Amino acid sequence: MDPPPVRIVARWPAHRRLVTDLALAGGAIGAVIGYATLGRTGLTGVLLGGAFGALGGALAGPRRYRLTVDREGVAIGRLTGTVRIRWADVGAVGIEDGWQGRRGVTAALAVGRRGDDWPITVPALSFQASGFRVGGRRPQDRLAEHRATLLPAIGAWAEARGVPVVPAHLDDWWDRNRTRLAAR
């Protein structure tokens, strides 16, 4: 018997990076438009563009970043569309750990699709801790509370379908096993 279907929508701070990136992009576009139209008072364009970009990210994140797991397979909502993977094509699921220099460390749920070079991360369950700190907790320790919520979202379905569940460093595991999985 299959577990109940799972549908997860991104909650803060999972889409924090989207909000930040769109605020920066909006600020840059606002600066160009502001200086082109207003001259020296174009700084207003930076502020307005950044605010509209951040608002767009805050609204788009929960609407687009979703994870759906059901009898058909896994659907991963991204900003530009949805990636659907049938259970027959899922090679493994697990936690992908990343290091991004000063930006910090990330922990994300990822799904490996047979034939792909790398696992596909799930933006709805992707968390980041800043690498810049003076005292306080290590970034890895700040991610620990989020790591505990990643695998239960898809683990029961993966086990029911006989898909390997990798508790850490899925990208390394995938690199070692993807040719074996593609042959199946």
Tab-separated table of C-alpha atoms in Angstrom:
chain	number	residue	atom	x	y	z
A	1	MET	CA	0.000	0.000	0.000
A	2	ASP	CA	1.273	3.439	-0.932
A	3	PRO	CA	1.856	6.190	1.628
A	4	PRO	CA	-0.422	9.226	1.411
A	5	PRO	CA	0.459	11.803	-1.271
A	6	VAL	CA	2.802	14.593	-0.168
A	7	ARG	CA	2.517	18.228	-1.255
A	8	ILE	CA	4.961	20.753	0.180
A	9	VAL	CA	4.999	24.466	-0.578
A	10	ALA	CA	8.114	26.549	0.086
A	11	ARG	CA	8.109	28.427	3.352
A	12	TRP	CA	10.603	30.978	4.560
A	13	PRO	CA	13.637	30.605	4.557
A	14	ALA	CA	13.559	28.092	1.670
A	15	HIS	CA	13.017	30.820	-0.929
A	16	ARG	CA	15.246	33.462	0.713
A	17	ARG	CA	17.837	33.208	-2.059
A	18	LEU	CA	15.166	33.876	-4.704
A	19	VAL	CA	14.016	36.997	-2.854
A	20	THR	CA	17.607	38.247	-2.524
A	21	ASP	CA	18.520	37.542	-6.140
A	22	LEU	CA	15.385	39.205	-7.531
A	23	ALA	CA	15.894	42.210	-5.252
A	24	LEU	CA	19.441	42.617	-6.589
A	25	ALA	CA	18.282	42.205	-10.187
A	26	GLY	CA	15.420	44.639	-9.628
A	27	GLY	CA	17.807	47.153	-8.072
A	28	ALA	CA	20.189	46.899	-11.033
A	29	ILE	CA	17.391	47.319	-13.567
A	30	GLY	CA	15.920	50.150	-11.504
A	31	ALA	CA	19.310	51.904	-11.450
A	32	VAL	CA	19.642	51.771	-15.215
A	33	ILE	CA	16.097	52.974	-15.833
A	34	GLY	CA	16.290	55.569	-13.048
A	35	TYR	CA	19.549	57.113	-14.231
A	36	ALA	CA	18.434	57.007	-17.864
A	37	THR	CA	15.182	58.827	-17.138
A	38	LEU	CA	15.868	60.937	-14.044
A	39	GLY	CA	19.610	61.565	-14.170
A	40	ARG	CA	21.221	62.092	-10.778
A	41	THR	CA	18.034	61.409	-8.853
A	42	GLY	CA	18.020	57.934	-10.406
A	43	LEU	CA	18.928	56.414	-7.041
A	44	THR	CA	15.192	56.228	-6.513
A	45	GLY	CA	15.105	53.622	-9.266
A	46	VAL	CA	17.496	51.401	-7.307
A	47	LEU	CA	15.279	51.498	-4.252
A	48	LEU	CA	12.044	50.959	-6.145
A	49	GLY	CA	13.525	48.242	-8.359
A	50	GLY	CA	14.960	46.417	-5.357
A	51	ALA	CA	11.661	46.618	-3.492
A	52	PHE	CA	9.682	45.315	-6.482
A	53	GLY	CA	12.230	42.533	-7.032
A	54	ALA	CA	12.066	41.438	-3.396
A	55	LEU	CA	8.269	41.542	-3.460
A	56	GLY	CA	8.257	39.474	-6.645
A	57	GLY	CA	10.514	36.860	-5.052
A	58	ALA	CA	8.447	36.739	-1.883
A	59	LEU	CA	5.279	36.166	-3.913
A	60	ALA	CA	6.755	33.836	-6.547
A	61	GLY	CA	8.623	31.544	-4.125
A	62	PRO	CA	5.630	29.953	-2.409
A	63	ARG	CA	3.632	29.876	-5.662
A	64	ARG	CA	6.296	28.188	-7.787
A	65	TYR	CA	8.509	26.264	-5.368
A	66	ARG	CA	6.585	23.072	-4.613
A	67	LEU	CA	7.188	19.373	-4.174
A	68	THR	CA	4.518	16.817	-4.983
A	69	VAL	CA	5.078	13.115	-4.369
A	70	ASP	CA	2.369	10.661	-5.354
A	71	ARG	CA	1.705	7.384	-7.158
A	72	GLU	CA	2.841	8.835	-10.502
A	73	GLY	CA	6.212	10.058	-9.281
A	74	VAL	CA	7.849	13.269	-8.127
A	75	ALA	CA	6.993	16.782	-9.347
A	76	ILE	CA	9.526	19.495	-8.506
A	77	GLY	CA	8.281	23.059	-8.904
A	78	ARG	CA	10.879	25.534	-10.113
A	79	LEU	CA	10.605	29.209	-10.992
A	80	THR	CA	10.252	28.557	-14.731
A	81	GLY	CA	8.260	25.317	-14.682
A	82	THR	CA	7.767	21.908	-13.125
A	83	VAL	CA	10.074	18.924	-13.511
A	84	ARG	CA	8.130	15.652	-13.407
A	85	ILE	CA	9.948	12.388	-12.791
A	86	ARG	CA	8.189	9.008	-12.964
A	87	TRP	CA	9.093	6.527	-10.248
A	88	ALA	CA	10.635	4.214	-12.856
A	89	ASP	CA	13.145	6.986	-13.668
A	90	VAL	CA	14.046	7.916	-10.077
A	91	GLY	CA	17.499	6.517	-9.290
A	92	ALA	CA	17.895	7.846	-5.735
A	93	VAL	CA	16.691	10.540	-3.346
A	94	GLY	CA	18.613	12.198	-0.584
A	95	ILE	CA	20.211	15.275	0.878
A	96	GLU	CA	22.597	17.261	-1.270
A	97	ASP	CA	25.108	19.255	0.728
A	98	GLY	CA	26.787	22.253	-0.819
A	99	TRP	CA	29.448	24.795	0.012
A	100	GLN	CA	29.289	28.170	-1.689
A	101	GLY	CA	32.245	30.011	-0.245
A	102	ARG	CA	31.284	33.197	1.576
A	103	ARG	CA	27.642	32.635	0.693
A	104	GLY	CA	27.687	29.706	3.084
A	105	VAL	CA	26.503	26.142	3.104
A	106	THR	CA	23.339	24.602	1.715
A	107	ALA	CA	21.328	21.500	2.449
A	108	ALA	CA	18.617	20.498	0.010
A	109	LEU	CA	16.456	17.547	-0.837
A	110	ALA	CA	17.458	16.226	-4.251
A	111	VAL	CA	16.104	13.608	-6.632
A	112	GLY	CA	18.382	11.732	-9.006
A	113	ARG	CA	16.825	10.956	-12.387
A	114	ARG	CA	18.337	8.119	-14.397
A	115	GLY	CA	20.293	9.473	-17.347
A	116	ASP	CA	20.990	12.873	-15.758
A	117	ASP	CA	24.509	13.908	-14.804
A	118	TRP	CA	23.510	15.368	-11.433
A	119	PRO	CA	20.563	15.142	-9.045
A	120	ILE	CA	17.839	17.759	-9.296
A	121	THR	CA	17.506	19.865	-6.155
A	122	VAL	CA	14.087	20.704	-4.774
A	123	PRO	CA	13.894	24.499	-4.264
A	124	ALA	CA	10.960	24.128	-1.850
A	125	LEU	CA	13.248	22.166	0.471
A	126	SER	CA	16.542	23.972	-0.028
A	127	PHE	CA	18.064	25.851	2.869
A	128	GLN	CA	21.137	28.059	3.187
A	129	ALA	CA	23.168	29.269	6.157
A	130	SER	CA	25.507	32.206	5.661
A	131	GLY	CA	29.214	31.458	5.776
A	132	PHE	CA	30.004	34.889	7.220
A	133	ARG	CA	29.919	34.844	10.993
A	134	VAL	CA	31.674	36.362	13.930
A	135	GLY	CA	31.152	34.015	16.848
A	136	GLY	CA	27.818	32.270	17.138
A	137	ARG	CA	26.897	28.904	15.707
A	138	ARG	CA	28.595	27.261	12.739
A	139	PRO	CA	26.582	27.322	9.481
A	140	GLN	CA	26.307	23.519	9.524
A	141	ASP	CA	24.753	23.687	12.987
A	142	ARG	CA	22.186	26.243	11.814
A	143	LEU	CA	21.173	23.911	8.984
A	144	ALA	CA	20.724	20.920	11.303
A	145	GLU	CA	17.138	21.852	12.188
A	146	HIS	CA	16.207	21.997	8.484
A	147	ARG	CA	18.104	18.805	7.567
A	148	ALA	CA	15.817	16.838	9.872
A	149	THR	CA	12.774	17.831	7.779
A	150	LEU	CA	14.168	16.927	4.352
A	151	LEU	CA	14.054	13.137	4.082
A	152	PRO	CA	10.708	12.430	5.788
A	153	ALA	CA	9.007	14.339	2.956
A	154	ILE	CA	9.901	11.693	0.395
A	155	GLY	CA	11.510	8.833	2.351
A	156	ALA	CA	8.378	6.709	2.822
A	157	TRP	CA	7.571	6.870	-0.889
A	158	ALA	CA	11.140	6.069	-1.871
A	159	GLU	CA	11.265	3.043	0.413
A	160	ALA	CA	7.873	1.841	-0.859
A	161	ARG	CA	9.190	2.037	-4.440
A	162	GLY	CA	12.594	0.505	-3.652
A	163	VAL	CA	14.524	3.698	-4.413
A	164	PRO	CA	17.781	4.245	-2.472
A	165	VAL	CA	17.645	6.988	0.169
A	166	VAL	CA	20.999	8.737	0.681
A	167	PRO	CA	21.152	10.648	3.998
A	168	ALA	CA	24.040	12.971	3.029
A	169	HIS	CA	26.133	14.020	0.018
A	170	LEU	CA	23.782	12.669	-2.647
A	171	ASP	CA	25.831	14.381	-5.354
A	172	ASP	CA	28.938	12.340	-4.413
A	173	TRP	CA	26.905	9.131	-4.216
A	174	TRP	CA	25.321	9.928	-7.593
A	175	ASP	CA	28.708	10.550	-9.193
A	176	ARG	CA	29.888	7.078	-8.129
A	177	ASN	CA	26.672	5.197	-9.043
A	178	ARG	CA	25.026	6.944	-12.000
A	179	THR	CA	26.434	4.645	-14.695
A	180	ARG	CA	25.216	1.586	-12.779
A	181	LEU	CA	21.761	3.149	-12.378
A	182	ALA	CA	21.557	4.145	-16.047
A	183	ALA	CA	22.112	0.527	-17.086
A	184	ARG	CA	18.970	-0.634	-15.263
